[in-house]
Amino acid sequence: MLKLYNSLTRRTEIFRPLKKDRVGFYTCGPTVYNYAHIGNLRTYIFEDVLERVLERNGYRVKRVMNVTDVGHLTGDSDSGRDKVEEVAKRERKTVREIATAYTKAFLSDIKSLNIRIPGTLAPATRYVPDQVALVRKLFGKGLAYETEKAVYFDVKKYGVKKYLRLSRQPLSGKRTGARANVVVDAEKKNPYDFALWFKTVGKFERHILRWPSPWGAGFPGWHIECSAISRKLLGQPFDIHAGGVDLIGTHHTNEIAQSEGAYGRPLARWWVHGEFLLVDKAKMAKSAGNFFTLADIKRRGTHPLALRYLALQTHYRSKLNFSWESLDAAGTALSKLNAEYHFAKNNLKRTSTSRKPAVYWTKFETALNDDLNTPRALAVLWEVLGSDGLAPEEKAALARSFDAVFGLLAPVKIPGNILNLAKKREQCRKSKQFIQSDALRKRINDLGYTIEDTPEGPRLWPRKPI
């Protein structure tokens, strides 16, 4: 029985979907103006694991992810500039070229991490009519108002207590986001009211992307896209809305207010959030300049799946402090994991089974269903591969099944010359030519491989990540 922590109720609850065997699952996707940093990617890894665990529990999952290609302003406030357009101007390219290039880069990154592409990718620009319709609905409910510059959501009219249900943060902590070079809308009723629609006037007069609306030409705010897209593709309410903890205070809070204010029904039943990836104990962020991308990892010669392994070692609701040393250690463990699996898969020697595989099945399922406890589930996998009471084929079968969630196993390609050296060493060892055997071990080690003698035979794996 799957249990998930619900950020809305602050409790770990038994998961029961709206429909018996189906789950509607929405995840906030990238703003495609730059490469995703590895902090972003940690969130997408946890969401991928959640989808796999849901499927393992027998559910058919319909997963939707938005792609923000308009309306996400610098600073995440209503007073910045459109992130995608800013990059397009700087690089002298069209907005579409920028959005297409970084969407392609994002999909390449998640593929490298064995993150499955969601069933539906929904660019915000394809759903502008739905966003306009939602704003009109909010006007009809008396929850939206118009100024010369924009259309805003009236938080006080909606109800401050309701508005803060998810974040539980005081309104005094919400600022307009103003900077010295930005003119704030003086017609805004309250500093915490947020934009539903920006008019192409003033600083946005030359905004490239614009659509007609009852309030004049303009473009949608960042928050309205997720409300409109999720309702159109999943209905309202749907089962699970996921994202990073950084979205709780503003974006997800605003989504709930828009959707529930317009239709009087919950937006999603479960709100599930992944914690930050830190660098030197500070949040990784593009704006802070302390971020790394998957390309940075690849340039160091580290396999991308080392990052996935590193993420799985820590519970998704715990902060993870990133360092190159911890990534290297994860890469080494990943290589050994793959070597152990392939050794078990290719070892035809049978051993008597003192413990049935069902014991490990139960431990693994219990760990995952306990709010996605991947560190404990990983420990079960290592226990399986190190067990003296399981036959090699049983180890391999369990590892394959567990990896349907982990997504870590890959072909281990050991060069022929290394295999020949290992074979010669084994012959020397069996004939008790220990000096020659030790020399061959050293040679294998110098070439970047570790060889370990076991009762089932020698195990060989690359010290560098797969």
Coordinates of C-alpha atoms in Angstrom, one line a residue, residues 9-429:
T9 CA -2.0 18.4 4.7
R10 CA 1.5 18.0 6.2
R11 CA 0.8 14.3 6.6
T12 CA 2.0 11.0 5.1
E13 CA -1.2 9.5 3.8
I14 CA -2.3 6.3 2.1
F15 CA -2.6 7.0 -1.6
R16 CA -6.0 6.4 -3.1
P17 CA -6.6 7.8 -6.6
L18 CA -9.9 9.3 -7.8
K19 CA -10.3 6.4 -10.2
K20 CA -9.6 2.9 -9.1
D21 CA -6.7 2.0 -11.4
R22 CA -5.8 5.4 -13.0
V23 CA -3.7 8.3 -11.8
G24 CA -3.6 11.9 -13.2
F25 CA -0.1 13.3 -12.5
Y26 CA 1.0 16.8 -13.3
T27 CA 4.6 18.1 -13.0
C28 CA 5.9 21.6 -13.5
G29 CA 8.4 21.5 -16.3
P30 CA 11.3 23.7 -17.4
T31 CA 11.4 27.3 -18.5
V32 CA 13.3 26.9 -21.7
Y33 CA 15.7 29.8 -21.7
N34 CA 18.8 28.0 -20.5
Y35 CA 20.1 24.5 -19.7
A36 CA 18.5 22.7 -16.7
H37 CA 20.9 22.6 -13.8
I38 CA 21.4 19.5 -11.7
G39 CA 19.2 20.9 -9.0
N40 CA 16.3 21.0 -11.4
L41 CA 17.3 17.5 -12.6
R42 CA 17.1 16.1 -9.1
T43 CA 13.4 17.1 -9.0
Y44 CA 12.8 15.4 -12.4
I45 CA 14.5 12.2 -11.1
F46 CA 12.2 12.0 -8.1
E47 CA 9.1 12.6 -10.2
D48 CA 10.3 9.9 -12.6
V49 CA 10.7 7.5 -9.6
L50 CA 7.2 8.4 -8.4
E51 CA 5.7 7.6 -11.8
R52 CA 7.5 4.2 -11.8
V53 CA 6.4 3.4 -8.3
L54 CA 2.8 4.2 -9.2
E55 CA 3.0 1.9 -12.1
R56 CA 4.6 -0.8 -9.9
N57 CA 1.5 -0.5 -7.7
G58 CA -0.7 -1.4 -10.7
Y59 CA -1.8 2.1 -11.7
R60 CA -2.1 3.4 -15.3
V61 CA -0.5 6.9 -15.1
K62 CA -1.4 9.8 -17.3
R63 CA 1.5 12.3 -16.7
V64 CA 1.5 15.8 -18.1
M65 CA 4.4 18.3 -17.9
N66 CA 4.2 21.9 -19.0
V67 CA 7.0 23.6 -20.8
T68 CA 7.2 27.4 -20.1
D69 CA 8.0 29.2 -23.3
V70 CA 6.4 32.5 -22.4
G71 CA 5.5 34.6 -19.3
H72 CA 8.1 33.4 -16.7
L73 CA 9.6 36.7 -15.6
T74 CA 13.1 37.3 -14.2
G75 CA 12.9 37.1 -10.4
D76 CA 9.7 35.0 -10.6
S77 CA 7.8 38.2 -9.8
D78 CA 5.5 40.4 -11.8
S79 CA 8.1 43.1 -12.2
G80 CA 10.9 41.4 -14.2
R81 CA 11.2 40.6 -17.9
D82 CA 10.3 37.6 -19.9
K83 CA 13.2 35.1 -19.5
V84 CA 12.9 33.5 -22.9
E85 CA 12.6 36.8 -24.7
E86 CA 15.6 38.3 -22.8
V87 CA 17.8 35.4 -24.1
A88 CA 16.4 35.6 -27.6
K89 CA 17.3 39.3 -27.8
R90 CA 20.8 38.8 -26.3
E91 CA 21.6 35.9 -28.7
R92 CA 19.9 37.6 -31.7
K93 CA 17.6 34.7 -32.3
T94 CA 13.8 34.3 -32.4
V95 CA 11.9 33.3 -29.3
R96 CA 10.9 30.1 -31.1
E97 CA 14.5 29.2 -31.9
I98 CA 15.5 29.7 -28.2
A99 CA 12.6 27.7 -26.9
T100 CA 13.1 24.9 -29.4
A101 CA 16.8 24.6 -28.7
Y102 CA 16.5 24.5 -24.9
T103 CA 13.6 22.1 -25.1
K104 CA 15.7 19.8 -27.2
A105 CA 18.6 20.1 -24.7
F106 CA 16.2 19.4 -21.8
L107 CA 14.9 16.2 -23.4
S108 CA 18.5 15.1 -24.2
D109 CA 19.4 15.6 -20.5
I110 CA 16.5 13.6 -19.1
K111 CA 17.1 10.8 -21.6
S112 CA 20.7 10.6 -20.4
L113 CA 19.4 10.2 -16.8
N114 CA 16.9 7.4 -17.8
I115 CA 14.1 9.8 -16.9
R116 CA 11.1 8.8 -19.0
I117 CA 9.6 11.6 -21.1
P118 CA 6.1 12.4 -19.8
G119 CA 3.2 11.2 -21.9
T120 CA 2.2 14.7 -22.7
L121 CA 4.6 17.7 -23.0
A122 CA 2.5 20.9 -23.0
P123 CA 4.2 24.1 -24.2
A124 CA 2.4 27.1 -22.6
T125 CA 2.1 28.9 -26.0
R126 CA -0.2 26.2 -27.3
Y127 CA -2.7 26.7 -24.6
V128 CA -3.1 30.5 -24.5
P129 CA -6.9 30.4 -25.4
D130 CA -7.4 28.1 -22.4
Q131 CA -5.5 30.6 -20.2
V132 CA -7.6 33.5 -21.5
A133 CA -10.8 31.5 -20.7
L134 CA -9.6 30.9 -17.2
V135 CA -8.9 34.6 -16.6
R136 CA -12.4 35.4 -17.9
K137 CA -13.8 32.8 -15.5
L138 CA -12.0 34.6 -12.6
F139 CA -13.5 37.9 -13.7
G140 CA -16.9 36.3 -13.6
K141 CA -16.2 35.2 -10.0
G142 CA -15.1 38.7 -9.0
L143 CA -11.6 37.5 -8.3
A144 CA -9.7 39.4 -11.1
Y145 CA -9.3 43.1 -11.7
E146 CA -7.8 45.1 -14.5
T147 CA -5.3 48.0 -14.5
E148 CA -3.8 49.9 -17.4
K149 CA -0.8 47.5 -17.4
A150 CA -2.2 44.0 -16.4
V151 CA -4.9 41.8 -15.0
Y152 CA -4.4 40.7 -11.4
F153 CA -5.8 38.1 -9.1
D154 CA -7.4 39.6 -6.0
V155 CA -5.9 37.7 -3.0
K156 CA -8.0 39.4 -0.3
K157 CA -11.2 38.8 -2.2
Y158 CA -10.3 35.2 -2.5
G159 CA -9.5 34.9 1.2
V160 CA -6.0 35.2 2.7
K161 CA -6.4 32.2 4.9
K162 CA -7.4 30.0 2.0
Y163 CA -4.6 31.5 -0.1
L164 CA -2.0 30.4 2.5
R165 CA -3.1 26.9 3.0
L166 CA -0.2 25.3 1.1
S167 CA 2.7 27.6 2.0
R168 CA 1.6 28.7 5.5
Q169 CA 3.8 31.7 5.0
P170 CA 2.8 35.1 6.2
L171 CA 1.7 37.6 3.5
S172 CA 4.3 40.0 5.0
G173 CA 6.9 37.8 3.5
K174 CA 5.6 38.3 0.0
R175 CA 7.1 41.3 -1.8
T176 CA 6.3 42.9 -5.1
G177 CA 9.7 41.9 -6.4
A178 CA 10.6 45.5 -7.4
R179 CA 14.0 46.5 -8.4
A180 CA 15.5 49.9 -8.9
N181 CA 15.1 49.8 -12.7
V182 CA 11.5 48.5 -12.7
V183 CA 8.3 50.5 -12.4
V184 CA 5.8 48.8 -10.2
D185 CA 2.1 48.9 -11.1
A186 CA 0.7 51.6 -8.8
E187 CA -2.9 50.4 -9.5
K188 CA -2.3 47.0 -7.9
K189 CA -4.6 46.7 -4.9
N190 CA -2.2 44.7 -2.8
P191 CA 1.5 43.9 -3.3
Y192 CA 0.8 40.2 -3.1
D193 CA -1.8 40.2 -5.9
F194 CA -0.3 38.4 -8.8
A195 CA -0.6 38.9 -12.6
L196 CA -2.9 36.7 -14.7
W197 CA -2.3 38.6 -17.9
F198 CA 0.3 41.3 -19.0
K199 CA -0.7 43.9 -21.5
T200 CA 1.8 44.8 -24.1
V201 CA 2.2 48.4 -22.9
G202 CA 5.0 50.2 -21.0
K203 CA 8.0 48.0 -20.5
F204 CA 6.2 45.2 -22.4
E205 CA 5.4 47.4 -25.4
R206 CA 7.9 45.6 -27.6
H207 CA 7.2 42.1 -26.2
I208 CA 7.5 39.8 -29.2
L209 CA 4.9 37.1 -28.2
R210 CA 1.4 38.6 -27.9
W211 CA -2.2 37.4 -28.2
P212 CA -5.6 39.2 -28.4
S213 CA -7.7 39.2 -25.3
P214 CA -10.7 41.0 -23.8
W215 CA -8.2 43.2 -22.0
G216 CA -6.1 44.1 -25.0
A217 CA -3.1 42.4 -26.6
G218 CA -0.7 40.8 -24.2
F219 CA 0.6 37.5 -22.9
P220 CA -0.3 35.3 -19.9
G221 CA 1.4 35.3 -16.5
W222 CA 3.5 32.3 -15.5
H223 CA 1.1 30.8 -13.0
I224 CA -2.0 30.7 -15.1
E225 CA -0.5 28.3 -17.6
C226 CA -0.3 25.4 -15.2
S227 CA -3.9 25.9 -13.9
A228 CA -5.2 26.0 -17.5
I229 CA -3.1 23.1 -18.9
S230 CA -3.7 20.7 -16.0
R231 CA -7.4 21.2 -16.0
K232 CA -7.7 20.8 -19.8
L233 CA -5.6 17.6 -19.9
L234 CA -6.3 16.0 -16.6
G235 CA -9.6 17.5 -15.4
Q236 CA -10.1 19.0 -12.0
P237 CA -9.4 17.7 -9.5
F238 CA -6.7 15.3 -10.5
D239 CA -4.6 13.1 -8.3
I240 CA -1.0 14.3 -7.9
H241 CA 0.8 17.6 -8.5
A242 CA 4.5 17.5 -8.0
G243 CA 7.5 19.9 -8.2
G244 CA 10.4 21.4 -6.2
V245 CA 9.9 22.9 -2.8
D246 CA 10.9 26.3 -4.3
L247 CA 7.5 26.4 -6.0
I248 CA 5.4 26.1 -2.8
G249 CA 5.5 29.7 -1.7
T250 CA 4.5 31.4 -4.9
H251 CA 3.8 29.3 -8.0
H252 CA 1.9 26.4 -6.5
T253 CA 0.1 28.7 -4.0
N254 CA -1.1 30.8 -6.9
E255 CA -2.1 27.8 -9.0
I256 CA -4.4 26.6 -6.2
A257 CA -5.9 30.1 -5.8
Q258 CA -6.6 30.5 -9.5
S259 CA -8.1 27.0 -10.1
E260 CA -10.1 26.7 -7.0
G261 CA -11.2 30.3 -7.1
A262 CA -12.5 29.8 -10.7
Y263 CA -14.2 26.4 -10.3
G264 CA -14.8 25.9 -6.6
R265 CA -13.1 22.5 -6.6
P266 CA -9.7 21.3 -5.4
L267 CA -7.0 21.5 -8.1
A268 CA -5.1 18.3 -7.0
R269 CA -5.5 16.0 -4.1
W270 CA -1.8 15.3 -3.4
W271 CA 0.9 17.9 -3.5
V272 CA 4.3 16.3 -3.5
H273 CA 7.6 18.3 -3.4
G274 CA 11.3 17.4 -3.7
E275 CA 13.9 19.2 -1.6
F276 CA 16.8 21.3 -2.8
L277 CA 20.1 20.2 -4.2
L278 CA 22.7 22.4 -2.4
V279 CA 26.2 23.5 -3.3
D280 CA 28.3 24.4 -0.3
K281 CA 25.0 24.3 1.7
A282 CA 23.4 27.0 -0.5
K283 CA 20.5 26.5 -2.9
M284 CA 21.7 25.8 -6.5
A285 CA 20.2 28.5 -8.8
K286 CA 21.0 30.1 -12.2
S287 CA 20.4 33.5 -10.7
A288 CA 23.1 32.8 -8.0
G289 CA 25.6 31.6 -10.6
N290 CA 26.4 28.5 -8.5
F291 CA 24.9 25.9 -10.7
F292 CA 26.2 22.9 -12.7
T293 CA 24.7 21.2 -15.7
L294 CA 24.7 17.7 -16.9
A295 CA 27.2 18.8 -19.6
D296 CA 29.6 19.8 -16.7
I297 CA 29.3 16.2 -15.4
K298 CA 30.0 14.7 -18.8
R299 CA 33.0 16.9 -19.4
R300 CA 34.6 15.4 -16.3
G301 CA 34.2 11.9 -17.8
T302 CA 31.5 11.0 -15.3
H303 CA 28.5 9.0 -16.5
P304 CA 25.2 10.9 -16.1
L305 CA 23.7 8.0 -14.2
A306 CA 26.1 8.7 -11.4
L307 CA 23.9 11.8 -10.7
R308 CA 20.8 9.6 -10.7
Y309 CA 22.4 7.2 -8.2
L310 CA 23.5 10.1 -6.0
A311 CA 19.9 11.4 -6.0
L312 CA 18.5 8.0 -5.1
Q313 CA 20.8 7.7 -2.1
T314 CA 19.0 10.6 -0.4
H315 CA 15.2 10.7 0.3
Y316 CA 13.5 13.1 -2.0
R317 CA 12.3 15.2 0.9
S318 CA 15.8 15.7 2.4
K319 CA 18.3 18.3 1.2
L320 CA 21.2 16.9 -0.7
N321 CA 24.5 18.7 -0.6
F322 CA 26.3 18.2 -3.9
S323 CA 30.1 17.9 -4.2
W324 CA 32.3 16.4 -6.9
E325 CA 33.6 13.9 -4.4
S326 CA 30.1 12.6 -3.6
L327 CA 29.4 12.3 -7.3
D328 CA 32.6 10.4 -7.9
A329 CA 31.7 8.0 -5.0
A330 CA 28.3 7.5 -6.5
G331 CA 29.9 6.8 -9.9
T332 CA 32.1 4.2 -8.4
A333 CA 29.2 2.5 -6.6
L334 CA 27.2 2.6 -9.8
S335 CA 30.0 0.8 -11.7
K336 CA 30.3 -1.9 -9.0
L337 CA 26.5 -2.3 -8.9
N338 CA 26.4 -2.9 -12.7
A339 CA 29.4 -5.3 -12.4
E340 CA 27.7 -7.3 -9.6
Y341 CA 24.5 -7.5 -11.7
H342 CA 26.2 -8.6 -14.9
F343 CA 28.3 -11.1 -12.9
A344 CA 25.2 -12.7 -11.5
K345 CA 23.4 -12.6 -14.8
N346 CA 26.3 -14.4 -16.6
N347 CA 27.2 -16.9 -13.8
L348 CA 25.6 -20.2 -14.5
K349 CA 26.7 -21.7 -11.2
R350 CA 23.7 -22.6 -9.1
T351 CA 23.7 -22.4 -5.3
S352 CA 21.3 -23.7 -2.8
T353 CA 18.7 -21.1 -1.8
S354 CA 18.3 -20.7 2.0
R355 CA 16.2 -17.6 1.7
K356 CA 13.4 -17.2 -0.9
P357 CA 13.4 -14.1 -3.2
A358 CA 10.0 -13.2 -1.8
V359 CA 11.7 -11.9 1.4
Y360 CA 13.6 -9.3 -0.7
W361 CA 10.6 -8.5 -2.8
T362 CA 8.7 -7.6 0.4
K363 CA 11.5 -5.5 1.8
F364 CA 11.9 -3.6 -1.4
E365 CA 8.2 -2.9 -1.9
T366 CA 7.8 -1.9 1.7
A367 CA 10.6 0.7 1.3
L368 CA 9.3 2.2 -1.9
N369 CA 5.7 2.4 -0.7
D370 CA 6.9 4.2 2.4
D371 CA 6.9 7.6 0.8
L372 CA 9.5 6.6 -1.9
N373 CA 12.3 5.6 0.5
T374 CA 14.8 5.0 -2.2
P375 CA 17.9 4.9 0.2
R376 CA 16.3 1.9 2.0
A377 CA 15.3 0.3 -1.3
L378 CA 18.9 0.7 -2.7
A379 CA 20.1 -1.0 0.4
V380 CA 17.9 -4.0 -0.3
L381 CA 19.3 -4.2 -3.8
W382 CA 22.9 -4.3 -2.5
E383 CA 21.7 -6.9 0.1
V384 CA 20.4 -9.1 -2.8
L385 CA 23.6 -8.9 -4.8
G386 CA 25.7 -9.7 -1.8
S387 CA 23.6 -12.6 -0.5
D388 CA 25.1 -16.0 -0.2
G389 CA 21.6 -17.5 0.0
L390 CA 20.4 -16.6 -3.5
A391 CA 21.4 -18.3 -6.7
P392 CA 23.0 -16.0 -9.3
E393 CA 19.9 -16.2 -11.6
E394 CA 17.7 -15.2 -8.6
K395 CA 20.0 -12.2 -7.9
A396 CA 19.9 -11.1 -11.5
A397 CA 16.1 -11.5 -11.7
L398 CA 15.5 -9.4 -8.5
A399 CA 18.0 -6.7 -9.7
R400 CA 16.3 -6.5 -13.1
S401 CA 12.9 -6.1 -11.4
F402 CA 14.1 -3.5 -8.9
D403 CA 15.8 -1.6 -11.7
A404 CA 12.4 -1.0 -13.3
V405 CA 12.2 1.7 -10.6
F406 CA 15.9 2.7 -10.2
G407 CA 16.8 2.9 -13.9
L408 CA 20.5 2.4 -13.1
L409 CA 21.6 -0.8 -14.9
A410 CA 23.4 -0.5 -18.2
P411 CA 25.6 -2.8 -20.2
V412 CA 29.1 -3.0 -18.7
K413 CA 31.6 -3.0 -21.6
I414 CA 34.9 -4.4 -20.5
P415 CA 37.6 -4.3 -23.3
G416 CA 38.9 -7.6 -24.6
N417 CA 42.4 -7.0 -23.4
I418 CA 41.2 -6.5 -19.8
L419 CA 39.2 -9.7 -20.0
N420 CA 42.2 -11.6 -21.3
L421 CA 44.4 -10.3 -18.5
A422 CA 41.8 -11.4 -16.0
K423 CA 41.6 -14.8 -17.6
K424 CA 45.4 -15.2 -17.4
R425 CA 45.4 -14.1 -13.8
E426 CA 42.8 -16.6 -12.9
Q427 CA 44.9 -19.4 -14.6
C428 CA 48.0 -18.2 -12.6
R429 CA 46.0 -18.1 -9.4

